[in-house]
Coordinates of C-alpha atoms and ligand atoms in Angstrom, one line a residue:
M1 CA 45.8 -11.9 9.1
Y2 CA 43.3 -11.6 11.9
C3 CA 39.9 -10.1 11.5
L4 CA 37.6 -8.7 14.2
D5 CA 34.8 -6.3 14.8
I6 CA 35.7 -3.7 17.4
D7 CA 32.3 -3.8 18.9
T8 CA 32.6 -7.4 20.0
F9 CA 36.3 -7.6 20.9
A10 CA 37.0 -5.8 24.2
D11 CA 35.1 -3.1 26.0
S12 CA 37.4 -0.7 28.0
N13 CA 34.8 1.8 29.3
G14 CA 32.1 -0.6 30.5
D15 CA 29.3 0.6 28.2
G16 CA 28.7 -2.8 26.8
V17 CA 30.3 -2.1 23.4
G18 CA 33.8 -3.0 22.4
D19 CA 36.0 0.0 21.7
I20 CA 39.4 1.0 20.3
Q21 CA 41.0 1.4 23.7
G22 CA 39.9 -2.1 24.5
L23 CA 41.5 -3.4 21.3
I24 CA 44.7 -1.5 22.1
G25 CA 44.8 -3.4 25.4
R26 CA 44.7 -6.7 23.6
L27 CA 47.3 -6.0 20.9
D28 CA 49.9 -7.9 22.9
Y29 CA 47.6 -10.9 22.8
L30 CA 47.5 -10.6 19.0
A31 CA 51.2 -10.1 18.8
R32 CA 51.9 -13.2 20.8
L33 CA 49.5 -15.2 18.6
G34 CA 51.7 -14.2 15.7
V35 CA 49.3 -11.8 13.9
T36 CA 51.1 -9.4 11.5
C37 CA 48.0 -7.8 10.0
L38 CA 44.7 -6.9 11.5
W39 CA 41.6 -6.4 9.3
L40 CA 39.0 -4.3 11.1
H41 CA 35.3 -4.6 10.0
P42 CA 33.7 -1.2 9.4
I43 CA 34.8 1.4 11.9
H44 CA 32.7 4.3 10.8
P45 CA 29.5 5.9 12.3
S46 CA 26.6 3.8 11.3
P47 CA 23.0 3.1 12.3
N48 CA 24.3 -0.5 12.4
D49 CA 21.4 -2.1 10.5
D50 CA 24.0 -4.2 8.8
D51 CA 26.7 -4.4 11.5
G52 CA 28.4 -1.3 10.2
Y53 CA 28.3 -2.1 6.5
D54 CA 25.9 0.8 6.3
V55 CA 28.1 3.9 6.7
T56 CA 26.9 7.5 7.5
D57 CA 30.3 9.2 7.6
F58 CA 33.4 7.8 5.9
Y59 CA 35.7 10.3 7.6
N60 CA 35.2 9.3 11.1
V61 CA 35.0 6.4 13.6
D62 CA 31.9 5.3 15.2
P63 CA 31.7 7.3 18.5
R64 CA 30.9 4.1 20.4
F65 CA 34.4 2.9 19.5
G66 CA 36.2 6.1 20.4
T67 CA 37.6 9.0 18.5
L68 CA 39.9 9.5 15.5
G69 CA 42.6 10.2 18.1
D70 CA 42.1 6.8 19.6
F71 CA 42.3 5.3 16.1
A72 CA 45.6 7.1 15.4
E73 CA 46.9 5.7 18.7
L74 CA 45.8 2.2 17.7
L75 CA 47.8 2.5 14.5
H76 CA 50.8 3.6 16.4
Q77 CA 50.5 0.9 19.0
A78 CA 49.9 -1.8 16.4
G79 CA 52.9 -0.6 14.4
N80 CA 55.1 -0.9 17.5
R81 CA 54.2 -4.6 17.6
G82 CA 54.8 -5.2 14.0
I83 CA 51.1 -5.3 13.2
R84 CA 49.7 -3.6 10.2
V85 CA 46.1 -2.5 10.2
I86 CA 43.7 -2.6 7.2
I87 CA 40.1 -1.4 7.3
D88 CA 37.0 -2.3 5.5
L89 CA 36.2 0.0 2.7
V90 CA 32.5 -0.1 2.1
V91 CA 31.8 2.1 -0.9
N92 CA 29.4 0.2 -3.1
H93 CA 26.7 1.8 -1.1
T94 CA 26.1 4.1 1.9
S95 CA 23.5 4.0 4.6
D96 CA 20.2 5.6 3.6
Q97 CA 20.8 7.8 6.6
H98 CA 24.0 9.2 5.0
P99 CA 23.7 13.0 4.4
W100 CA 24.5 12.4 0.8
F101 CA 21.5 10.2 0.3
Q102 CA 19.3 12.4 2.4
S103 CA 20.2 15.3 0.2
A104 CA 19.9 13.2 -3.0
R105 CA 16.4 12.1 -2.3
S106 CA 15.2 15.5 -1.2
S107 CA 15.4 17.1 -4.7
P108 CA 16.4 16.4 -8.3
D109 CA 18.5 19.4 -8.0
S110 CA 20.6 18.2 -5.1
P111 CA 24.3 18.2 -5.8
Y112 CA 24.2 14.6 -4.6
R113 CA 21.3 13.4 -6.7
D114 CA 23.6 11.8 -9.3
W115 CA 25.7 10.1 -6.7
Y116 CA 23.1 7.4 -6.5
V117 CA 21.4 5.2 -9.1
W118 CA 17.9 6.2 -10.0
S119 CA 15.1 5.2 -12.3
D120 CA 11.9 7.3 -12.9
R121 CA 9.9 4.1 -13.7
E122 CA 9.7 0.8 -12.1
P123 CA 12.6 -1.2 -13.5
A124 CA 11.8 -4.6 -15.0
D125 CA 14.6 -6.2 -13.0
R126 CA 13.2 -4.9 -9.7
H127 CA 13.0 -8.4 -8.2
Q128 CA 16.4 -9.7 -9.5
G129 CA 19.9 -9.8 -8.2
M130 CA 19.2 -9.8 -4.4
V131 CA 22.3 -10.7 -2.3
F132 CA 20.2 -11.6 0.8
P133 CA 17.3 -13.7 -0.5
G134 CA 14.7 -14.3 2.2
E135 CA 15.6 -11.0 4.0
Q136 CA 15.6 -8.8 0.9
H137 CA 12.8 -8.8 -1.7
E138 CA 13.9 -6.3 -4.4
T139 CA 16.9 -4.4 -5.7
W140 CA 15.0 -1.3 -6.7
T141 CA 12.9 0.5 -4.1
Y142 CA 10.5 3.4 -4.7
D143 CA 11.3 6.5 -2.6
R144 CA 8.4 8.7 -2.1
T145 CA 10.4 11.8 -1.2
A146 CA 12.5 11.4 -4.3
K147 CA 9.6 10.3 -6.4
A148 CA 11.9 7.8 -8.1
W149 CA 13.3 4.3 -7.7
Y150 CA 16.8 3.8 -6.3
Y151 CA 19.0 0.8 -6.7
H152 CA 20.4 -1.3 -3.9
R153 CA 22.3 -4.5 -4.4
F154 CA 22.0 -5.2 -0.7
Y155 CA 19.4 -4.2 1.9
R156 CA 17.0 -1.4 1.0
F157 CA 18.7 0.8 3.6
Q158 CA 21.9 0.5 1.6
P159 CA 21.5 2.6 -1.6
D160 CA 24.2 2.0 -4.2
L161 CA 26.6 4.8 -5.1
D162 CA 26.9 5.5 -8.8
T163 CA 30.6 4.8 -9.4
T164 CA 30.4 5.9 -13.0
N165 CA 30.0 9.4 -11.7
P166 CA 33.4 11.1 -11.7
E167 CA 32.6 13.0 -8.5
V168 CA 31.9 9.7 -6.7
R169 CA 35.1 8.3 -8.0
D170 CA 37.0 11.3 -6.7
E171 CA 35.3 11.0 -3.4
I172 CA 36.2 7.4 -3.0
K173 CA 39.8 8.2 -3.7
K174 CA 39.6 11.0 -1.1
I175 CA 38.3 8.6 1.5
M176 CA 41.2 6.2 0.8
S177 CA 43.7 9.0 0.9
F178 CA 42.4 10.1 4.3
W179 CA 42.8 6.7 5.9
L180 CA 46.2 6.0 4.3
Q181 CA 47.4 9.4 5.5
L182 CA 46.3 8.4 9.0
G183 CA 48.4 5.3 8.6
V184 CA 46.3 2.3 7.6
A185 CA 48.1 -0.3 5.5
G186 CA 45.3 -0.8 3.0
F187 CA 41.7 -1.9 2.6
R188 CA 39.5 -4.9 2.6
M189 CA 37.3 -3.8 -0.3
D190 CA 33.7 -4.8 0.3
A191 CA 31.5 -6.1 -2.6
V192 CA 34.0 -5.2 -5.4
P193 CA 32.0 -6.8 -8.3
F194 CA 29.1 -4.6 -7.4
I195 CA 31.2 -1.4 -7.0
I196 CA 32.3 -1.7 -10.6
E197 CA 28.9 -2.5 -12.1
R198 CA 27.6 0.0 -14.6
T199 CA 24.0 -0.3 -13.4
E200 CA 21.1 0.5 -15.8
P201 CA 17.5 0.1 -14.9
G202 CA 16.1 -3.1 -16.5
D203 CA 19.5 -4.7 -17.1
P204 CA 20.2 -7.4 -14.5
N205 CA 23.6 -8.2 -16.0
P206 CA 25.5 -4.9 -16.3
D207 CA 29.1 -4.5 -17.6
L208 CA 31.9 -4.3 -15.2
D209 CA 34.2 -1.3 -15.2
F210 CA 37.5 -2.9 -14.3
E211 CA 39.3 0.4 -15.2
F212 CA 38.0 1.9 -12.0
L213 CA 40.0 -0.7 -10.1
T214 CA 43.1 0.2 -12.1
E215 CA 42.5 3.8 -11.1
L216 CA 42.1 3.0 -7.5
R217 CA 45.2 0.9 -7.5
Q218 CA 47.3 3.7 -9.0
H219 CA 45.9 6.2 -6.6
V220 CA 46.6 4.0 -3.5
Q221 CA 50.1 3.2 -4.8
W222 CA 51.0 6.8 -5.3
R223 CA 49.9 7.6 -1.7
R224 CA 51.4 4.6 0.0
G225 CA 53.6 2.3 -2.0
D226 CA 53.2 -0.8 0.2
A227 CA 49.5 -0.5 0.9
I228 CA 47.3 -3.3 -0.2
L229 CA 43.8 -3.8 -1.7
L230 CA 42.2 -7.0 -0.6
A231 CA 39.0 -7.6 -2.5
E232 CA 35.9 -9.4 -1.7
A233 CA 34.8 -10.8 -5.1
N234 CA 32.8 -13.9 -4.8
V235 CA 32.7 -14.8 -8.5
E236 CA 33.5 -17.8 -10.7
P237 CA 37.2 -18.6 -10.8
D238 CA 37.6 -17.8 -14.5
Q239 CA 36.5 -14.2 -13.7
L240 CA 39.0 -13.6 -10.9
P241 CA 42.1 -12.7 -13.0
A242 CA 40.4 -9.6 -14.3
F243 CA 40.2 -8.3 -10.7
F244 CA 44.0 -8.7 -10.3
G245 CA 44.5 -7.2 -13.7
D246 CA 47.7 -7.7 -15.7
S247 CA 50.2 -5.2 -16.9
G248 CA 53.2 -7.0 -18.4
G249 CA 52.5 -10.0 -16.1
S250 CA 52.1 -8.0 -12.9
A251 CA 48.9 -7.3 -11.1
N252 CA 47.7 -3.7 -11.6
R253 CA 44.3 -3.8 -9.9
V254 CA 43.8 -5.5 -6.5
H255 CA 46.8 -7.2 -4.7
M256 CA 44.7 -9.9 -3.0
L257 CA 41.5 -11.7 -3.4
F258 CA 39.6 -13.9 -0.9
D259 CA 39.6 -17.5 -2.1
F260 CA 35.8 -18.2 -2.0
M261 CA 36.2 -21.1 -4.3
L262 CA 38.7 -22.8 -2.0
N263 CA 36.4 -22.1 1.0
G264 CA 33.4 -24.0 -0.5
R265 CA 35.6 -26.9 -1.5
L266 CA 37.3 -27.1 1.8
M267 CA 34.0 -27.4 3.5
L268 CA 32.9 -30.1 1.1
A269 CA 36.2 -32.0 1.6
L270 CA 35.8 -31.8 5.4
A271 CA 32.2 -32.9 5.2
R272 CA 33.0 -35.9 2.9
Q273 CA 36.3 -36.6 4.7
D274 CA 37.7 -36.8 1.2
P275 CA 40.4 -34.5 -0.2
E276 CA 39.2 -34.6 -3.8
P277 CA 37.5 -31.2 -3.7
V278 CA 40.7 -29.6 -2.4
I279 CA 42.7 -31.2 -5.2
E280 CA 40.1 -29.8 -7.7
A281 CA 40.4 -26.4 -6.1
L282 CA 44.2 -26.4 -6.4
R283 CA 43.8 -27.5 -10.1
D284 CA 41.2 -24.9 -10.9
T285 CA 43.0 -22.0 -9.2
P286 CA 43.7 -19.4 -11.9
A287 CA 47.4 -18.5 -12.2
L288 CA 48.4 -15.4 -10.2
P289 CA 50.0 -12.5 -11.8
E290 CA 53.2 -11.2 -10.3
G291 CA 52.4 -9.4 -7.0
G292 CA 49.0 -11.0 -6.6
Q293 CA 48.1 -13.2 -3.7
W294 CA 45.1 -15.3 -2.3
A295 CA 43.6 -14.7 1.1
T296 CA 42.4 -18.1 2.4
F297 CA 39.8 -18.6 5.1
L298 CA 37.7 -21.3 6.7
R299 CA 35.2 -18.9 8.5
N300 CA 34.6 -15.3 8.0
H301 CA 32.0 -12.9 9.5
D302 CA 29.3 -13.9 7.0
E303 CA 27.6 -17.2 6.3
I304 CA 29.6 -20.0 4.7
D305 CA 28.6 -19.5 1.1
L306 CA 28.0 -22.8 -0.7
S307 CA 26.4 -21.3 -3.8
R308 CA 29.2 -22.4 -6.0
L309 CA 28.8 -26.0 -5.2
T310 CA 26.3 -28.2 -7.0
A311 CA 23.0 -28.9 -5.3
E312 CA 24.2 -32.4 -4.4
Q313 CA 27.4 -31.1 -2.9
R314 CA 25.7 -28.4 -1.0
N315 CA 23.3 -31.0 0.5
Q316 CA 26.3 -33.1 1.6
V317 CA 27.7 -30.1 3.4
Y318 CA 24.3 -29.2 4.9
E319 CA 23.9 -32.8 6.1
H320 CA 27.1 -32.7 8.1
F321 CA 27.5 -29.1 9.1
G322 CA 24.1 -27.6 9.0
P323 CA 21.6 -30.4 9.5
E324 CA 18.9 -28.1 11.1
E325 CA 17.0 -25.5 9.1
D326 CA 17.9 -22.9 11.7
M327 CA 21.6 -23.3 10.9
R328 CA 21.1 -22.3 7.3
I329 CA 20.6 -18.9 5.7
Y330 CA 19.9 -17.2 2.4
D331 CA 19.2 -20.6 0.7
R332 CA 22.9 -21.0 0.2
G333 CA 24.9 -21.0 3.4
I334 CA 25.5 -21.9 7.0
R335 CA 25.6 -19.5 10.0
R336 CA 27.9 -21.5 12.3
R337 CA 31.4 -21.3 13.5
L338 CA 33.9 -24.1 12.7
A339 CA 34.4 -25.8 16.1
P340 CA 30.7 -26.7 16.6
M341 CA 30.4 -27.8 12.9
L342 CA 33.2 -30.3 13.7
N343 CA 31.5 -31.5 16.8
N344 CA 34.2 -29.8 18.9
D345 CA 36.5 -32.6 17.9
R346 CA 40.0 -31.1 18.6
R347 CA 41.6 -33.4 16.0
R348 CA 39.4 -32.2 13.3
I349 CA 39.7 -28.6 14.2
E350 CA 43.5 -28.8 14.1
L351 CA 43.3 -30.7 10.8
A352 CA 41.1 -28.1 9.2
Y353 CA 43.2 -25.2 10.2
S354 CA 46.5 -27.0 9.4
L355 CA 45.1 -27.6 6.0
Q356 CA 44.1 -24.0 5.4
F357 CA 47.4 -22.6 6.8
S358 CA 49.5 -25.0 4.6
L359 CA 47.8 -24.1 1.3
R360 CA 48.9 -21.2 -0.9
G361 CA 48.1 -17.7 0.1
T362 CA 47.8 -15.7 3.3
P363 CA 45.6 -17.3 5.9
V364 CA 42.9 -15.1 7.5
L365 CA 41.7 -16.1 10.9
R366 CA 38.6 -14.7 12.5
Y367 CA 38.6 -13.7 16.2
G368 CA 37.6 -16.5 18.5
E369 CA 38.4 -19.3 16.2
E370 CA 41.8 -19.6 17.9
I371 CA 40.0 -20.7 21.1
G372 CA 37.3 -22.7 19.3
M373 CA 34.3 -20.4 20.0
G374 CA 30.8 -21.5 19.1
E375 CA 27.7 -19.8 17.7
D376 CA 24.4 -18.6 19.3
L377 CA 21.6 -19.7 17.0
S378 CA 19.0 -17.8 19.0
L379 CA 20.4 -14.6 17.5
P380 CA 19.0 -13.5 14.2
G381 CA 20.8 -14.1 10.9
R382 CA 24.6 -13.7 10.8
E383 CA 24.6 -12.3 14.3
A384 CA 24.8 -15.9 15.5
I385 CA 28.5 -15.9 14.8
R386 CA 29.2 -12.4 16.0
T387 CA 29.1 -12.8 19.7
P388 CA 31.6 -11.2 22.1
M389 CA 35.2 -12.5 22.4
Q390 CA 35.5 -14.9 25.3
W391 CA 38.5 -13.7 27.3
S392 CA 38.0 -15.3 30.7
Y393 CA 35.5 -16.8 33.1
E394 CA 34.7 -13.5 34.7
G395 CA 31.2 -12.1 34.1
N396 CA 30.4 -11.3 30.4
A397 CA 33.4 -13.6 29.5
G398 CA 35.7 -10.7 30.5
F399 CA 34.5 -8.8 27.5
S400 CA 32.9 -6.0 29.4
R401 CA 32.0 -4.8 32.9
A402 CA 28.5 -3.6 31.8
E403 CA 25.3 -5.1 33.0
P404 CA 24.6 -8.2 30.8
E405 CA 21.5 -6.6 29.2
K406 CA 23.6 -3.6 28.0
L407 CA 26.0 -5.8 26.0
V408 CA 26.1 -5.2 22.2
R409 CA 25.3 -8.9 21.9
P410 CA 24.9 -11.5 24.5
V411 CA 27.9 -13.6 25.4
I412 CA 27.6 -17.4 25.0
D413 CA 27.1 -18.7 28.5
K414 CA 25.7 -22.1 28.0
G415 CA 26.7 -25.5 26.8
D416 CA 30.0 -26.8 25.5
F417 CA 30.9 -23.4 24.0
G418 CA 29.9 -21.3 27.1
Y419 CA 32.6 -18.9 28.3
D420 CA 33.2 -21.0 31.4
K421 CA 34.5 -23.7 29.1
V422 CA 36.0 -21.8 26.2
N423 CA 38.1 -18.7 27.1
V424 CA 41.5 -17.3 26.6
T425 CA 42.6 -17.4 30.2
L426 CA 41.9 -21.0 30.6
Q427 CA 43.7 -21.9 27.4
R428 CA 46.6 -19.6 28.3
R429 CA 47.3 -21.8 31.4
D430 CA 47.2 -25.0 29.4
R431 CA 50.2 -25.7 27.1
N432 CA 48.0 -28.2 25.2
S433 CA 45.2 -25.9 24.5
L434 CA 43.9 -25.0 21.1
L435 CA 45.2 -21.5 21.6
A436 CA 48.7 -22.8 22.4
W437 CA 48.4 -24.9 19.3
F438 CA 47.5 -21.9 17.1
E439 CA 50.5 -20.0 18.5
R440 CA 52.8 -22.9 17.6
M441 CA 51.3 -23.4 14.2
I442 CA 51.5 -19.7 13.3
R443 CA 55.1 -19.5 14.4
T444 CA 55.9 -22.6 12.3
L445 CA 54.2 -20.9 9.3
R446 CA 56.3 -17.9 9.7
E447 CA 59.4 -20.0 9.5
A448 CA 58.1 -21.6 6.3
P449 CA 58.0 -18.9 3.6
E450 CA 57.7 -21.7 1.1
I451 CA 54.0 -21.7 1.9
G452 CA 53.3 -18.0 1.3
F453 CA 55.7 -17.3 -1.4
G454 CA 56.1 -20.6 -3.1
S455 CA 53.9 -22.7 -5.4
T456 CA 51.5 -25.3 -4.0
T457 CA 50.9 -28.5 -5.8
H458 CA 49.1 -31.7 -5.2
I459 CA 51.4 -34.7 -5.0
D460 CA 49.6 -37.0 -7.4
V461 CA 50.5 -40.5 -6.3
P462 CA 48.2 -43.3 -5.0
M463 CA 47.0 -42.5 -1.5
P464 CA 45.0 -44.3 1.1
P465 CA 41.4 -43.0 1.2
G466 CA 41.1 -39.6 2.9
V467 CA 44.7 -38.6 2.6
L468 CA 45.9 -35.5 0.8
A469 CA 49.6 -34.9 0.1
H470 CA 50.7 -31.6 -1.2
R471 CA 54.0 -29.7 -1.5
A472 CA 55.2 -26.1 -1.4
D473 CA 58.3 -25.1 -3.3
G474 CA 59.8 -21.7 -2.7
P475 CA 63.1 -20.0 -2.7
T476 CA 63.9 -21.3 0.8
G477 CA 63.3 -25.0 0.0
T478 CA 60.5 -27.6 -0.2
M479 CA 57.9 -28.6 2.3
V480 CA 55.6 -31.6 2.1
F481 CA 52.2 -31.9 3.9
L482 CA 50.1 -34.8 4.7
H483 CA 46.5 -34.4 5.9
N484 CA 44.3 -37.3 6.7
L485 CA 40.7 -36.1 6.4
G486 CA 39.4 -39.5 7.4
A487 CA 39.2 -41.2 10.7
V488 CA 41.4 -44.2 9.9
D489 CA 45.1 -44.3 10.4
A490 CA 47.0 -44.5 7.1
E491 CA 50.5 -45.2 5.7
V492 CA 51.7 -43.3 2.8
D493 CA 54.5 -44.0 0.3
L494 CA 56.3 -40.9 -0.9
S495 CA 59.5 -42.6 -1.9
L496 CA 59.3 -40.8 -5.3
L497 CA 60.5 -37.7 -3.4
Q498 CA 63.6 -39.5 -2.0
P499 CA 65.9 -38.0 -4.6
E500 CA 65.0 -34.5 -3.5
A501 CA 65.1 -35.2 0.2
E502 CA 67.7 -34.0 2.7
L503 CA 67.0 -35.5 6.1
P504 CA 63.2 -34.9 6.0
I505 CA 61.8 -33.9 9.4
D506 CA 58.4 -33.0 10.8
V507 CA 58.2 -29.3 11.7
L508 CA 54.6 -29.6 12.8
A509 CA 52.4 -32.7 13.3
D510 CA 49.5 -33.8 15.4
R511 CA 51.8 -36.1 17.4
N512 CA 55.3 -37.5 17.4
Y513 CA 55.9 -39.8 14.5
A514 CA 58.8 -42.3 14.8
D515 CA 59.2 -42.8 11.1
I516 CA 61.3 -39.7 10.5
G517 CA 63.4 -39.9 7.3
K518 CA 61.6 -42.9 5.8
L519 CA 59.6 -41.5 3.0
D520 CA 58.3 -44.9 1.8
K521 CA 56.4 -45.6 5.0
L522 CA 55.0 -42.4 6.4
N523 CA 52.3 -42.8 9.0
V524 CA 49.5 -40.3 9.5
A525 CA 46.9 -40.8 12.1
G526 CA 43.2 -40.6 11.5
Y527 CA 42.4 -36.8 11.3
G528 CA 46.2 -36.3 11.7
Y529 CA 48.5 -34.0 9.7
R530 CA 52.2 -33.6 9.2
W531 CA 54.3 -30.6 7.9
I532 CA 57.6 -32.1 6.7
R533 CA 60.5 -30.0 5.6
L534 CA 62.0 -32.0 2.7
R535 CA 64.8 -29.8 1.8
R536 CA 66.1 -26.4 2.8
A537 CA 67.8 -24.2 0.2
W538 CA 70.7 -22.3 1.8
S539 CA 71.0 -19.9 -1.1
S540 CA 68.5 -19.1 -3.8
Ligands
GLC1 C1 29.8 -7.9 2.2 C2 30.1 -8.1 3.7 C3 28.7 -8.3 4.4 C4 27.8 -7.1 4.2 C5 27.7 -6.8 2.7 C6 27.0 -5.5 2.5 O1 29.3 -9.0 1.6 O2 31.0 -9.1 3.9 O3 28.9 -8.6 5.8 O4 26.6 -7.4 4.7 O5 28.9 -6.8 2.0 O6 28.0 -4.4 2.7

């Protein structure tokens, strides 16, 4: 799965903002990379105070991106290339500019008044539960026009919808139906734990209404049987199963969840050059119901959220990956891309992505990571990692023909990550580029259904420091993976696997290893990795 924001991907009409036609023009690039599902960040009209996560019309596309007609064309063109498209569904809140909120605040008699969450008095939990500490100071704000306090989990311009209201529930279903009818393959559901909160003034820990997720799942399934719900639910691991739901062993709420727990532990493991946190993450992963799946990621469009690590662990990650105050955000995270965090060390970038892609679940890759883009810390907040895609060494990185000052965000044009050094065209011409490597790895992954469909387990035998061995067992056979998170070359003894092995071979590795077939003496270079097919099942 590949995610991008239309506004920073490709600008076809030269107005400085990426658009749908620009994206259509790049679908072949995505197809060649091996993408089979595209997740688009919010596409709707928006004042863009939170990069589109503040919607003013759920039934349209942002006019800067094009029209609904363009969007239908995108779905058609993507489908032709075997790419499904899912869109962000941001229904925890609307923009305060949304006509529903404007009507709601204008009068207690407005038909939309009860679509939002109000309190006549100042709630005692006014200063609790902020998602953006430092940038957000309260979760209840007094609205003078409404003469009441409204609730907002996120920024004050994002009033929460009251999802206990049956009319709101129906409207959300209508929104989903609309986009499914147009041909989207599902939704990345934003902020799901907050959508299902039964908020009451003064209660900072409201109940969660999981039945609403069951309802949405049923609705989506009736409308399009193969559509998916991929939820953002950044909660403790023991709370995750309830989001999948369980009906006779099968998931009956969302199909997929982002694996935030794994994300934090991966960052810790990479910082310490020690696989232990990943081993813990594998051990602590709750069992999946039938039809449930994880979505794994190293970087997404937000900060790296380290809030589930201990203070000591968080400090270790900060020390390696966010040593300067300016690289950190919200008292819990890092606003950088992966390549710069790993000092642009090609070995470590490959290692990190090889590890992510070989673990259970569906890997999600963010635009620009496949060429090793960097961040621009001079931009505010999370914008640092939301700069335009670097296509070539033409002006504006080939992203747009507009005057540079008209660009939606400046392109990175300085230093090691400037577009003269990091761009698609350059890497296209180089068979050893990071882009070429990603293409090869993704192809290999697609030939290895053990990873996505099978079970992933840590191989618990004595290992040299820094080395992780894990295996994936699925209907098509068994694969074994070695990842050396440390800098020192290592030799690994996996002879215990000998009885299962049938001519083990590397299907992907950081280099050619001569020790093929000898499981008792497997070499793996410092920061090296090997994907070994141990056994292929010819029938299952
Ligand atoms: C989610 C999004 C984030 C957005 C927030 C509010 O956490 O990932 O980008 O700001 O929701 O919608």
